[in-house]
Short mmCIF file of C-alpha atoms (C1' of nucleotides) in Angstrom, two decimals:
data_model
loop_
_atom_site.label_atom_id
_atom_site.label_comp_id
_atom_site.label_asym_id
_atom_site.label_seq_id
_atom_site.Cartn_x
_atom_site.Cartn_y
_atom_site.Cartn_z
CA UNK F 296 0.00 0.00 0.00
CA UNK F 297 2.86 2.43 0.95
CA UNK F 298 5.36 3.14 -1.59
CA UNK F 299 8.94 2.24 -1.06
CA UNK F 300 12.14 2.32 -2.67
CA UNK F 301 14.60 3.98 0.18
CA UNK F 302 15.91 0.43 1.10
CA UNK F 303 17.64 -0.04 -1.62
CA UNK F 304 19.83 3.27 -1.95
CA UNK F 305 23.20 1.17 -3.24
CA UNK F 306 21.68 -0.97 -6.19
CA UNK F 307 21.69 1.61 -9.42
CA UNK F 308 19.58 -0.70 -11.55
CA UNK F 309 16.98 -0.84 -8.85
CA UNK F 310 14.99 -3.89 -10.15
CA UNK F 311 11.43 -3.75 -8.77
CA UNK F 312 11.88 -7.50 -7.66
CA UNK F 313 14.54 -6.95 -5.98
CA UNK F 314 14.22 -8.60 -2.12
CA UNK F 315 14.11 -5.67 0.68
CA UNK F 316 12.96 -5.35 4.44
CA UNK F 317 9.67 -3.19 3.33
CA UNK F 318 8.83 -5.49 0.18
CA UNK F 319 9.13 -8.77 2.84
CA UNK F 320 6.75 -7.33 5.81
CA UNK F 321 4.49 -6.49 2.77
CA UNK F 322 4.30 -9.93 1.65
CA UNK F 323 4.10 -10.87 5.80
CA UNK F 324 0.95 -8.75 6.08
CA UNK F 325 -0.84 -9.82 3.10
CA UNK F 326 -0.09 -13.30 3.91
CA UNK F 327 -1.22 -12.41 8.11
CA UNK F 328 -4.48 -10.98 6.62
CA UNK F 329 -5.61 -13.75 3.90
CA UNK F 330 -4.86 -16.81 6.26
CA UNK F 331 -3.97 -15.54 10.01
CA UNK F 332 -1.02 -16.03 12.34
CA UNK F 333 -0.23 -19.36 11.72
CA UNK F 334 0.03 -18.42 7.60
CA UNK F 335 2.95 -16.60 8.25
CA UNK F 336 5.96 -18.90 7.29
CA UNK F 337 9.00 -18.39 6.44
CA UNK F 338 8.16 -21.38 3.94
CA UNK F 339 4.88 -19.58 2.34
CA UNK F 340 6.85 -16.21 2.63
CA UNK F 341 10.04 -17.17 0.32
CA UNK F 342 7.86 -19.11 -1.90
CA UNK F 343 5.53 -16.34 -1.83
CA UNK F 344 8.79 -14.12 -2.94
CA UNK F 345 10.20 -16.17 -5.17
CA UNK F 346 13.53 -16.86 -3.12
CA UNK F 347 15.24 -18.94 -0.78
CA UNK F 348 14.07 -19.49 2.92
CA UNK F 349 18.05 -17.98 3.70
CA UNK F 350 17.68 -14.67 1.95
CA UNK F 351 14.46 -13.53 4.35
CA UNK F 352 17.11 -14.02 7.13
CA UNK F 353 19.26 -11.28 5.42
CA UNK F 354 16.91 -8.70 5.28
CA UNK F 355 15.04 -9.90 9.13
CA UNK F 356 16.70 -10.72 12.03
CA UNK F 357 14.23 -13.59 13.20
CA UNK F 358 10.30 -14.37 13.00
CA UNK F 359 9.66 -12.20 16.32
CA UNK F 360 11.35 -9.42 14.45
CA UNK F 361 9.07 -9.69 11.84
CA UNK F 362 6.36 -9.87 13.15
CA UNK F 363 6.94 -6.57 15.45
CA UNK F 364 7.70 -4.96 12.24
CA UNK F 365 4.88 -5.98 10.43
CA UNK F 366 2.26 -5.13 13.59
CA UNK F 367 4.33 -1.66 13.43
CA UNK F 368 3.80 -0.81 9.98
CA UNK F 369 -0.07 -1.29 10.58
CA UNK F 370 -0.02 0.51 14.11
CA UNK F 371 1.86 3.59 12.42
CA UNK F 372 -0.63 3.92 9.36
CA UNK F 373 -3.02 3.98 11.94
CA UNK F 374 -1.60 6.77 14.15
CA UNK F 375 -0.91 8.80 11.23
CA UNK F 376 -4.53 8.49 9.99
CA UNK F 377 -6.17 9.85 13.54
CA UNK F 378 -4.17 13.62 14.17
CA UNK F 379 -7.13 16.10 14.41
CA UNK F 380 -10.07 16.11 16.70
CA UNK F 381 -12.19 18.87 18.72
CA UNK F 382 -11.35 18.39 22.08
CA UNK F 383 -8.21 15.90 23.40
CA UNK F 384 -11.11 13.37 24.19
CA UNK F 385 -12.28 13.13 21.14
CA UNK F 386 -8.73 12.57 19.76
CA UNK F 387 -8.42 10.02 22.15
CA UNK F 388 -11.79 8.15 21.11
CA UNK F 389 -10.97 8.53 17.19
CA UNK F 390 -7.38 7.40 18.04
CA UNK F 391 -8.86 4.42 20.05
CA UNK F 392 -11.65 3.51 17.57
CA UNK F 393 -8.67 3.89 14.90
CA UNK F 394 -6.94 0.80 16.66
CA UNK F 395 -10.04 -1.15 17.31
CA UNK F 396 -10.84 -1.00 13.28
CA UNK F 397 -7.18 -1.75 12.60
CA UNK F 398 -7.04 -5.01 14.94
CA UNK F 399 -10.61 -5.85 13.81
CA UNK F 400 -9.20 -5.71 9.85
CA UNK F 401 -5.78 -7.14 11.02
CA UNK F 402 -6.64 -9.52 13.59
CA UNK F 403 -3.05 -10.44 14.44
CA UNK F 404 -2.18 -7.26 15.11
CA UNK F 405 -4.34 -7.79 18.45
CA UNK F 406 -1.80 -10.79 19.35
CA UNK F 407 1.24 -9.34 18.18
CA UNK F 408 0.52 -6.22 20.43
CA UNK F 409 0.47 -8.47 23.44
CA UNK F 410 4.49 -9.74 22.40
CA UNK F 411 6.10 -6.56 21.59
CA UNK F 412 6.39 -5.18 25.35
CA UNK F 413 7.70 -1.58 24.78
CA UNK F 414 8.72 -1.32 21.25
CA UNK F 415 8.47 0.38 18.55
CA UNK F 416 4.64 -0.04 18.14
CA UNK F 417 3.46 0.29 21.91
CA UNK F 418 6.08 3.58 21.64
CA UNK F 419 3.47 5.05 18.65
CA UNK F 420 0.80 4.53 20.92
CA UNK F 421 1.78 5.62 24.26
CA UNK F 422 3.03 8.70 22.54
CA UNK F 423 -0.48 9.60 20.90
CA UNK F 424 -1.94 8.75 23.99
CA UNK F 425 0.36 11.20 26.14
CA UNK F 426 0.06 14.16 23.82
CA UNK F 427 -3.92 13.90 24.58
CA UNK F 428 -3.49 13.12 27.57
CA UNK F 429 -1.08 16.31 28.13
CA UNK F 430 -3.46 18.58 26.64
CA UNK F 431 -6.11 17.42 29.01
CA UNK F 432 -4.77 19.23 32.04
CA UNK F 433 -3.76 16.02 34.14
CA UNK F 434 -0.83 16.79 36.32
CA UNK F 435 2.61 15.37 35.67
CA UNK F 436 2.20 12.91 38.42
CA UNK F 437 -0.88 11.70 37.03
CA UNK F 438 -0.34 11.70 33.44
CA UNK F 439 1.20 7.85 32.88
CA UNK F 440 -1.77 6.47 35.09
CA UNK F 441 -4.10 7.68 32.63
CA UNK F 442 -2.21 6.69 29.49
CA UNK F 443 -1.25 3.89 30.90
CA UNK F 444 -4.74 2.82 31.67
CA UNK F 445 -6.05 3.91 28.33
CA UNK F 446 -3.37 1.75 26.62
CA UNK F 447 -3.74 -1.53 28.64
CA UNK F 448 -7.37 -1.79 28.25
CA UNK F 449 -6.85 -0.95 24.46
CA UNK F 450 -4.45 -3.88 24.19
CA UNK F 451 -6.84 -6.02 26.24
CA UNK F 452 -9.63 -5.38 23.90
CA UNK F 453 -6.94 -6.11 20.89
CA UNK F 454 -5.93 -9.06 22.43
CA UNK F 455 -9.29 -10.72 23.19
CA UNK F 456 -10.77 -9.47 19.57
CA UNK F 457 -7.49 -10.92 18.32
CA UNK F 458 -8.69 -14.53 19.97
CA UNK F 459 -12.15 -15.05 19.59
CA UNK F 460 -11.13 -14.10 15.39
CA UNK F 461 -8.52 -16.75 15.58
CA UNK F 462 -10.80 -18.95 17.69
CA UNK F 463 -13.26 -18.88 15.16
CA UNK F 464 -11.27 -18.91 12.66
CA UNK F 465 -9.90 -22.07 13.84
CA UNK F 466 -13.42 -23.85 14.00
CA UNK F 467 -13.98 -23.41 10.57
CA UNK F 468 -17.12 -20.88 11.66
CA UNK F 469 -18.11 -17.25 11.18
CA UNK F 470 -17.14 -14.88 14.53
CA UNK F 471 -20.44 -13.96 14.85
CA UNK F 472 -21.48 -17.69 14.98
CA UNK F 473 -19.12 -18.56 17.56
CA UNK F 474 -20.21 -15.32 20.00
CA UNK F 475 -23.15 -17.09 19.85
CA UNK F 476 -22.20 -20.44 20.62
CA UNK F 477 -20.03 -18.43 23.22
CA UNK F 478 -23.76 -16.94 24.47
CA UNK F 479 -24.98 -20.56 24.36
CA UNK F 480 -22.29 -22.23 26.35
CA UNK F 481 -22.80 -19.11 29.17
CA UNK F 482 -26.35 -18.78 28.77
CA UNK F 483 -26.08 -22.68 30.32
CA UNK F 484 -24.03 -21.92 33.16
CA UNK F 485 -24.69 -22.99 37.06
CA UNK F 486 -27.21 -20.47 37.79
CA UNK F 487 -26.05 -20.64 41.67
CA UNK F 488 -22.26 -20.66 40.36
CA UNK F 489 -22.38 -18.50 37.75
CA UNK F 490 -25.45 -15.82 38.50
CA UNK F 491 -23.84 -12.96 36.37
CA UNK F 492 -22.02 -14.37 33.87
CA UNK F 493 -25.45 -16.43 33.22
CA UNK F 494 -27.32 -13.02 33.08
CA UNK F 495 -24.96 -11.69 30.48
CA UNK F 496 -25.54 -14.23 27.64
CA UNK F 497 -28.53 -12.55 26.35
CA UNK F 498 -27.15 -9.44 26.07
CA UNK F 499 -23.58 -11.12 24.76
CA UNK F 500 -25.89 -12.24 21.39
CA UNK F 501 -26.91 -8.89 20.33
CA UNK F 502 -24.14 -6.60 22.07
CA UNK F 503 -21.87 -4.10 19.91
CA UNK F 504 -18.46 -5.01 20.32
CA UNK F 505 -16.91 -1.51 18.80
CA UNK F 506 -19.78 0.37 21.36
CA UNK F 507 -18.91 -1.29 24.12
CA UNK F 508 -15.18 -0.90 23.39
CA UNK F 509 -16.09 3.13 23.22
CA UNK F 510 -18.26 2.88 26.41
CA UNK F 511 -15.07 1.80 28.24
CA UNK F 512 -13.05 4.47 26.93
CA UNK F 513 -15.60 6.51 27.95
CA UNK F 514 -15.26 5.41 31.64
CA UNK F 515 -11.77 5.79 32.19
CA UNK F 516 -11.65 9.34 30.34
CA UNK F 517 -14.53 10.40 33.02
CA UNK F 518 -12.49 8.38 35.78
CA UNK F 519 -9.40 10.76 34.53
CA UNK F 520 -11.40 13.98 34.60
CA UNK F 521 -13.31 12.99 37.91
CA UNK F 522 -9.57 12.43 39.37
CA UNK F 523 -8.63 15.81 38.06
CA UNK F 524 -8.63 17.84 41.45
CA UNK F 525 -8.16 15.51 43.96
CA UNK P 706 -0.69 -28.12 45.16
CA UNK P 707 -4.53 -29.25 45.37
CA UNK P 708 -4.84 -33.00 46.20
CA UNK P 709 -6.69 -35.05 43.82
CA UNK P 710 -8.26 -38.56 43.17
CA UNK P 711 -12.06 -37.41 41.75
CA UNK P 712 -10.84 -37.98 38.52
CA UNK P 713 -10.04 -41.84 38.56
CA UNK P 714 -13.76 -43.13 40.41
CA UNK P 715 -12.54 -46.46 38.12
CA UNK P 716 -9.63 -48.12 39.44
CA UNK P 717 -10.22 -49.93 42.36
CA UNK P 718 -6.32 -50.03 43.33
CA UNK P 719 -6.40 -46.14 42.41
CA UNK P 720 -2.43 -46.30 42.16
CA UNK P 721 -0.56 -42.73 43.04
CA UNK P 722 1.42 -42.99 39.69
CA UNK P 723 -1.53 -43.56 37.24
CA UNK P 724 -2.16 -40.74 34.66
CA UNK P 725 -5.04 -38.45 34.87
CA UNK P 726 -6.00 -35.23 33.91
CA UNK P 727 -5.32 -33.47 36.53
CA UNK P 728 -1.58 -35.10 36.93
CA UNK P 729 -0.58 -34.38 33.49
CA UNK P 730 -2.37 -30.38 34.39
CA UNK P 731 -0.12 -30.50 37.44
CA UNK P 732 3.08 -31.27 35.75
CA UNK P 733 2.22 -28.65 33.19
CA UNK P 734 2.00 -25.73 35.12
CA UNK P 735 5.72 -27.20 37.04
CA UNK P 736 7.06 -26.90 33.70
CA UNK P 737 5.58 -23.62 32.40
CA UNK P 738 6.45 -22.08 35.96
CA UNK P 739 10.36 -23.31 35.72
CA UNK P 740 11.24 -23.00 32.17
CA UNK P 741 8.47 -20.67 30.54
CA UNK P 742 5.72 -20.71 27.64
CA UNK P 743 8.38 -22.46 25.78
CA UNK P 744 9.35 -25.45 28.36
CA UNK P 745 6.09 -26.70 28.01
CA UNK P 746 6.68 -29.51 25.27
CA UNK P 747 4.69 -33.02 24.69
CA UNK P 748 8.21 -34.46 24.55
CA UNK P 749 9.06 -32.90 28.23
CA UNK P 750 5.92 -33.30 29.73
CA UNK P 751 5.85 -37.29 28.43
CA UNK P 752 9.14 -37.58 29.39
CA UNK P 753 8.43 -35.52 33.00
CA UNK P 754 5.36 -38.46 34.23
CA UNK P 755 7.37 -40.85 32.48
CA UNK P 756 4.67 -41.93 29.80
CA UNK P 757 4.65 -41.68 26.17
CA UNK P 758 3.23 -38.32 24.48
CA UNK P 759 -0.04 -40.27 22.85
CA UNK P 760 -1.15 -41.85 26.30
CA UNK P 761 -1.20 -37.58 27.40
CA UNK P 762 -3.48 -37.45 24.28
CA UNK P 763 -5.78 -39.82 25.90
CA UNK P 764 -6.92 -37.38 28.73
CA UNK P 765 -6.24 -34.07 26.79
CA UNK P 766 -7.94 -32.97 23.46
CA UNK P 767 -4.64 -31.09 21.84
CA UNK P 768 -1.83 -28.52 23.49
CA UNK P 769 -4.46 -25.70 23.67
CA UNK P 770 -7.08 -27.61 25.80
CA UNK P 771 -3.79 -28.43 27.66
CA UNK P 772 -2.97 -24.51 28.12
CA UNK P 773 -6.27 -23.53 29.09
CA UNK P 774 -6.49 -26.10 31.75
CA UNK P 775 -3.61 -25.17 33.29
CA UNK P 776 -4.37 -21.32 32.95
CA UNK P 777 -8.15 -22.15 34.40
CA UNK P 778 -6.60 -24.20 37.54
CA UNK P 779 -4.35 -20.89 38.48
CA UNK P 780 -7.30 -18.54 37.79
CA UNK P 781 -9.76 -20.89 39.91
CA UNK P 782 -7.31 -21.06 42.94
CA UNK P 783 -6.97 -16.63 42.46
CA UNK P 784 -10.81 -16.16 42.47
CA UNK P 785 -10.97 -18.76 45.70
CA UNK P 786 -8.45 -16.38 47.42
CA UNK P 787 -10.42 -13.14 46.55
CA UNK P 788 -13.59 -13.53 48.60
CA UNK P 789 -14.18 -11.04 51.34
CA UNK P 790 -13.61 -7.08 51.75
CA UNK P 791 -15.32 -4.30 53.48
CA UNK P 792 -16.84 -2.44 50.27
CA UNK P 793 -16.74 -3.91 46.87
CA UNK P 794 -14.52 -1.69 45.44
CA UNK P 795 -12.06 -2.73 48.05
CA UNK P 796 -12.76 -6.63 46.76
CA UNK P 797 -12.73 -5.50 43.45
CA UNK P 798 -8.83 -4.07 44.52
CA UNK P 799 -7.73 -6.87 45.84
CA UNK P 800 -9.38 -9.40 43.48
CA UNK P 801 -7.49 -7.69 40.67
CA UNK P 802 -4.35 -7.31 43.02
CA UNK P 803 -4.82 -10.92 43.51
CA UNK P 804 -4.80 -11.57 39.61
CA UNK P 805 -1.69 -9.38 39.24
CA UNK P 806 0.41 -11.24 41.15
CA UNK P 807 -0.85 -14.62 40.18
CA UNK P 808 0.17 -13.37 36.78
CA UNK P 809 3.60 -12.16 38.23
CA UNK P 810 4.10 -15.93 39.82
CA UNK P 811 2.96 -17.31 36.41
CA UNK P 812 3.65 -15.54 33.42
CA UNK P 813 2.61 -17.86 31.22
CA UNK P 814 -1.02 -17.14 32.65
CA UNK P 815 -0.94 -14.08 31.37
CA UNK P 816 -0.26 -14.65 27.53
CA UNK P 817 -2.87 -17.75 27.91
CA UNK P 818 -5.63 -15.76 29.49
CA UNK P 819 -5.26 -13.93 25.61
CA UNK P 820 -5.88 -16.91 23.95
CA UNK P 821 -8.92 -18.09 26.13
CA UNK P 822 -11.45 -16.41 24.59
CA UNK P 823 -14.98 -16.94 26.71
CA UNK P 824 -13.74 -20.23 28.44
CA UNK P 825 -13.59 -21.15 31.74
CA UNK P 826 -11.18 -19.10 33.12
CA UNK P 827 -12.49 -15.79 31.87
CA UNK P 828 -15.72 -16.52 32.96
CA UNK P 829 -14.59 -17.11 36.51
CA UNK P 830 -13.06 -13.57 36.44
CA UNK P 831 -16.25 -12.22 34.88
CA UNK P 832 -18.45 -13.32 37.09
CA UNK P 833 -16.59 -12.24 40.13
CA UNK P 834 -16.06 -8.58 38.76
CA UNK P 835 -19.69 -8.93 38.11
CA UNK P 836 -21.00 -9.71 40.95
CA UNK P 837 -18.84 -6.64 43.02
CA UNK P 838 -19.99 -4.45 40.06
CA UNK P 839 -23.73 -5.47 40.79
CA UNK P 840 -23.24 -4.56 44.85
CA UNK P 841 -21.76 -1.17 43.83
CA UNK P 842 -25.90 -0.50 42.37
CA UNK P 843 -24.52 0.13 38.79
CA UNK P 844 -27.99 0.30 36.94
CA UNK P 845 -28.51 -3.37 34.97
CA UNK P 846 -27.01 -1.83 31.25
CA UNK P 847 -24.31 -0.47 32.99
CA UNK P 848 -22.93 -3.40 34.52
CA UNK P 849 -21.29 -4.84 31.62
CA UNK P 850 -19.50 -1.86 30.23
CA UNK P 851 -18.12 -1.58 33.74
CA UNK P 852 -17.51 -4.97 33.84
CA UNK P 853 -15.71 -5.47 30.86
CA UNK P 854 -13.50 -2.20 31.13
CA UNK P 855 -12.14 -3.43 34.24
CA UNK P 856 -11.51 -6.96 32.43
CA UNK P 857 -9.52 -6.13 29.57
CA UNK P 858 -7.63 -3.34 31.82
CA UNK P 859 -6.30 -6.35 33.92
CA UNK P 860 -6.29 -8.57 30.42
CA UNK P 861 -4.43 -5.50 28.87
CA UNK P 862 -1.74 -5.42 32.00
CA UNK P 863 -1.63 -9.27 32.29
CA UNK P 864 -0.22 -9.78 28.72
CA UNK P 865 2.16 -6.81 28.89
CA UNK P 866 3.36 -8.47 32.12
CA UNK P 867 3.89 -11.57 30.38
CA UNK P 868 5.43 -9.80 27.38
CA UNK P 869 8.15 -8.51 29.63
CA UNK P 870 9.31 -11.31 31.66
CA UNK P 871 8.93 -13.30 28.59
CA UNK P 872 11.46 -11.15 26.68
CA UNK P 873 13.75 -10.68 29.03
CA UNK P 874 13.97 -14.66 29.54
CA UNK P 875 15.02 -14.89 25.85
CA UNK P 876 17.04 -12.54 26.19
CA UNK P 877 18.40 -14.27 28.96
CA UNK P 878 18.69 -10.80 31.39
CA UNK P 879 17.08 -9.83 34.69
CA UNK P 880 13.53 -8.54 34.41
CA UNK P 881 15.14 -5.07 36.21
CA UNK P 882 17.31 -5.37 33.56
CA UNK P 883 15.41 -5.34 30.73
CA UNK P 884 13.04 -2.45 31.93
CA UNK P 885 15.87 -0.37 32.88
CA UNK P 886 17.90 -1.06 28.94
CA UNK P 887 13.68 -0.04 27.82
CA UNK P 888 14.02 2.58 29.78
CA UNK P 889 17.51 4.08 28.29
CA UNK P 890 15.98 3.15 24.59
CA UNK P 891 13.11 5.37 25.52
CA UNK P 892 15.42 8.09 26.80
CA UNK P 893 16.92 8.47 23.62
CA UNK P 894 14.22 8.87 21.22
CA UNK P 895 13.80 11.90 18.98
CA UNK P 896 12.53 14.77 21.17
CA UNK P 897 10.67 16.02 18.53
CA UNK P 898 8.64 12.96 17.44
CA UNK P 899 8.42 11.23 21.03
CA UNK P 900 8.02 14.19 23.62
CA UNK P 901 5.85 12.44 25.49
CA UNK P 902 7.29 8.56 25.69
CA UNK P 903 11.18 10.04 26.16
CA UNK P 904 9.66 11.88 29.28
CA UNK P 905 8.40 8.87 30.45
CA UNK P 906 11.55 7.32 30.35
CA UNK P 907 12.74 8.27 33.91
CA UNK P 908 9.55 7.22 35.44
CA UNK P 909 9.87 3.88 33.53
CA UNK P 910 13.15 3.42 35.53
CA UNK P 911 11.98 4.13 39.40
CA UNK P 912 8.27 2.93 38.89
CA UNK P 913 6.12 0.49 40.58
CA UNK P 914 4.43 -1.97 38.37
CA UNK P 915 1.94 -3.05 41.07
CA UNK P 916 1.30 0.71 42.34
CA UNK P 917 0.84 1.90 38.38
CA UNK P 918 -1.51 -1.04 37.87
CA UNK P 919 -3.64 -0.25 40.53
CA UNK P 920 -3.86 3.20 40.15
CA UNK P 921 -5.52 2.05 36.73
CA UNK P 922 -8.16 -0.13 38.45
CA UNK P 923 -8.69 3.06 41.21
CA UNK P 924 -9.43 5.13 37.67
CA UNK P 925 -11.72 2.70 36.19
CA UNK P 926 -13.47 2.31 39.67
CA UNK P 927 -13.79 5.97 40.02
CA UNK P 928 -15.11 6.48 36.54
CA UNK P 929 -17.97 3.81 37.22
CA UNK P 930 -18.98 6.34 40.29
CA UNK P 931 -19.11 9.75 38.96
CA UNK P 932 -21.00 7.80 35.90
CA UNK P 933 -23.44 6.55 38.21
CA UNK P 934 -26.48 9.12 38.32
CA UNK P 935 -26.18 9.63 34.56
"C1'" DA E 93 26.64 -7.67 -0.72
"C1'" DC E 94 23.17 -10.64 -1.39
"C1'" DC E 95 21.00 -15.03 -2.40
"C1'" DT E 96 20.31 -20.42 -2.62
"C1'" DG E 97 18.54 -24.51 -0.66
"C1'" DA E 98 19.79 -28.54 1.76
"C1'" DA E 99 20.28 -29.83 6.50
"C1'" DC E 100 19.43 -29.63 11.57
"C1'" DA E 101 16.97 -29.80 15.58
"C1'" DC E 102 13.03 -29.32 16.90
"C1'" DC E 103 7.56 -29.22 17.12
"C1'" DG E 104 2.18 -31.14 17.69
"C1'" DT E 105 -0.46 -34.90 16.42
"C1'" DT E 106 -1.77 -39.58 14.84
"C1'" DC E 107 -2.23 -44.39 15.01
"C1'" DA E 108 -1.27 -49.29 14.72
"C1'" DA E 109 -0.13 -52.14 18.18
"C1'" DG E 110 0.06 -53.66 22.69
"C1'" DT E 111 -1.99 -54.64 27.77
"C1'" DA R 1473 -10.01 -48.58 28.98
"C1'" DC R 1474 -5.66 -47.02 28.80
"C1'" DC R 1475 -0.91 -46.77 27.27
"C1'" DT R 1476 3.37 -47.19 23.94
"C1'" DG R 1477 6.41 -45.13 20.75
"C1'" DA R 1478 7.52 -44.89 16.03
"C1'" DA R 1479 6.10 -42.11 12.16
"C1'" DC R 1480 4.23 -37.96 9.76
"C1'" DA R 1481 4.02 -33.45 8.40
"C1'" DC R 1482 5.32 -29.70 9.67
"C1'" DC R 1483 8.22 -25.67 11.99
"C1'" DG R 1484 12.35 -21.71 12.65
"C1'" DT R 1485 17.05 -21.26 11.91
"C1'" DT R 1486 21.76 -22.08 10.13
"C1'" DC R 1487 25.33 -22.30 6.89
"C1'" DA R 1488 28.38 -23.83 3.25
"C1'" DA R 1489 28.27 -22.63 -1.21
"C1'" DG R 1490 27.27 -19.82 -4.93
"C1'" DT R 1491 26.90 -15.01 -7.70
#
DNA sequence: ACCTGAACACCGTTCAAGT
DNA sequence: ACCTGAACACCGTTCAAGT
C-alpha cells in the first residue's frame, strides 16, 4: 500500500523484484491478513517471494522481528490516519476507535501487540496517547496512570478481539457464529455458580463489540477527569 | 498443590502414579512455571510423568485444551483467594491485586488468558467482577461496560506483564534489567517525534508496576462512580 | 553484498499395536 | 479402557556454497 524504494539506496539498476525489508513485511501482512497467524511462514513467505528461505534471514533478524515490524507498519498507518479532533477526548476516542478498526481488519495485530512489550509499536501509541493526555490538564504525576490505563485496556480489547477471530477462525465458523455459541455455552451456566455471567448471555448475542469498546473508553476518560482535582 | 483422586472413580487399586487429567495439568503448570511458555513440550511433559506423548493425548484434546487447563486451575485457585472485603470496590482491589500477582508468579497465565477467549477461566473472572460491580448498584445496562472495562484493563496489564518477563527470559537478562535497557531506549528517542514517551523514560526506571496497575483499576473504579447518576 | 537450498533440531499430532 | 512409541508433516534457523 505504501510506496517504497529507500531500502535499496546502493543498487543503481533498482529492479522492482529486488528482495528488501519493506517489500518482505508487505508480503508478511498480506499473507497475516488472507490466512492468520499461523500463515505466516517463512516457507509460504520465500515461496511467496520467489527466493530462498536464507535470503528472508538477510533482510530480518528472526520471526519475532518480523512480526513486530509488520504489527508496526499497521499501528503507524493507523496513528498517522487519527491527528485532528475537537477536544483531546475526542482525539483520544478517534485514536482508540482507529486501533479497534485496525485489529478488527488485522486480527493479528491484536496478538502481536500483546508480544512486543515496549517497542516500537506500543512507543506510537503511548506517545499519541500522552500528547492527549497532556493537553487534558492532568498533572505530571498523574499523566502515565491515565495513558497507561487507556493503553492496557486498548491492548486487552486487541488481544481478546485478536482470539475469539482466531478462535473462530480455527473452528472453521463465522465470529459472529461462535459469539453465539459463546452466548450458548454461558447462557447454560450454574445459575447458583455462575449468577452474572449467566445473566450476560442474552445481552452477549446482540451486544456491539466496537460500542462497548467506546463505552469503556468513555469510563476511564470520566475516571481521569473525575480524578482531576483531587 | 490441590490434592486429587475425583478424577479416577474407576480403578479400584487407584495407584498414586496412574495418569489423569489433573496429573498431566499438574506437571504442566511445574514446567511452564520453571522454564516458561516455551518449556512446556509433549516431549518434556511425556518424558516428566514418564509416559509416552499419545497416552497424554488420551486425557487431553490437543496442546491448547492443555494450556487452558492449566491457565483455568491458576485462575480458579486466584478467584478462591479473593472472597471477602469491606466495600466492593475494596474486593474488586484486591481481586485484581490478587490476579496481578498470580500473573507475576505465572507468566505464562498471562499470555494464555489472551488466547482463552470466553472459556472457563475468563468466565470465573467475569463473574466475580460482576458480581462486586452489581453490589456497587450500577444500573442493569451499565454493569457490563463496567464490567468489561475493568476486564480487559487487567487482560491489557496481564499480557504486557507476560510480554516482559517473557522477553527478558530470551534474552536471557534480569527482568530489572530489561526495563531499565527499555528505559535508556526510551530516553533516547527523537525529542521532537516522542516528547511524550522520552519523558516517560525516567519514570519507567523508578516505577512500581503493582502501584501503576492499581492506580488504573482506582481510575476505572472511580469512573464507574461519577458515571453513576447519569 | 546478497541469495540459494539442503540440513538440523526441533515441534504437535496420529495411530497401529500392545496390555 | 488405557498406554506405547515410532512415524508424519510440519516448523524456525543455520550455513556452506554460490553469484
Amino acid at each position: 500500500m505504501t510506496k517504497k524504494s529507500r531500502n535499496t539506496p546502493h543498487s543503481p539498476q533498482r529492479r522492482e523484484e529486488s528482495l528488501s525489508r519493506d517489500r518482505i513485511i508487505e508480503a508478511s501482512i498480506a499473507l497475516l491478513d488472507s490466512s492468520g497467524e499461523s500463515g505466516l511462514t517463512f516457507r509460504t513467505l520465500s515461496e511467496r517471494l520467489a527466493t530462498g528461505a536464507g535470503a528472508i534471514y538477510w533482510h530480518v533478524e528472526n520471526k519475532s522481528d518480523l512480526l513486530t515490524a509488520a504489527c508496526d507498519a499497521i499501528v503507524a498507518r493507523t496513528m498517522a490516519s487519527c491527528v485532528a479532533g475537537a477536544t483531546p477526548q475526542a482525539t483520544i476516542r478517534t485514536l482508540a476507535l482507529g486501533m479497534f478498526d485496525a485489529i478488527d481488519a488485522h486480527p493479528w495485530v491484536g496478538s502481536a501487540l500483546t508480544r512486543v512489550a515496549g517497542q516500537l509499536p506500543m512507543v506510537r501509541i503511548v506517545e499519541c496517547l500522552g500528547q492527549q493526555v497532556r493537553a487534558l490538564d492532568v498533572s505530571d504525576e498523574d499523566q502515565w496512570a491515565a495513558v497507561s490505563a487507556l493503553l492496557h485496556y486498548i491492548l486487552g480489547v486487541a488481544g481478546q478481539n485478536a482470539a475469539n477471530t482466531q478462535f473462530a477462525r480455527t473452528r472453521g465458523v463465522d465470529r459472529a457464529d461462535f459469539l453465539d455459541a459463546m452466548a450458548t455455552v454461558w447462557s447454560q451456566l450454574d445459575p447458583n455458580e455462575y449468577p452474572f455471567a449467566r445473566s450476560l448471555a442474552g445481552q452477549l448475542r446482540v451486544h456491539d463489540d466496537r460500542v462497548d469498546f467506546l463505552a469503556g473508553i468513555d469510563l476511564i476518560l470520566s475516571g481521569i477527569e473525575s480524578s482531576h482535582g483531587r
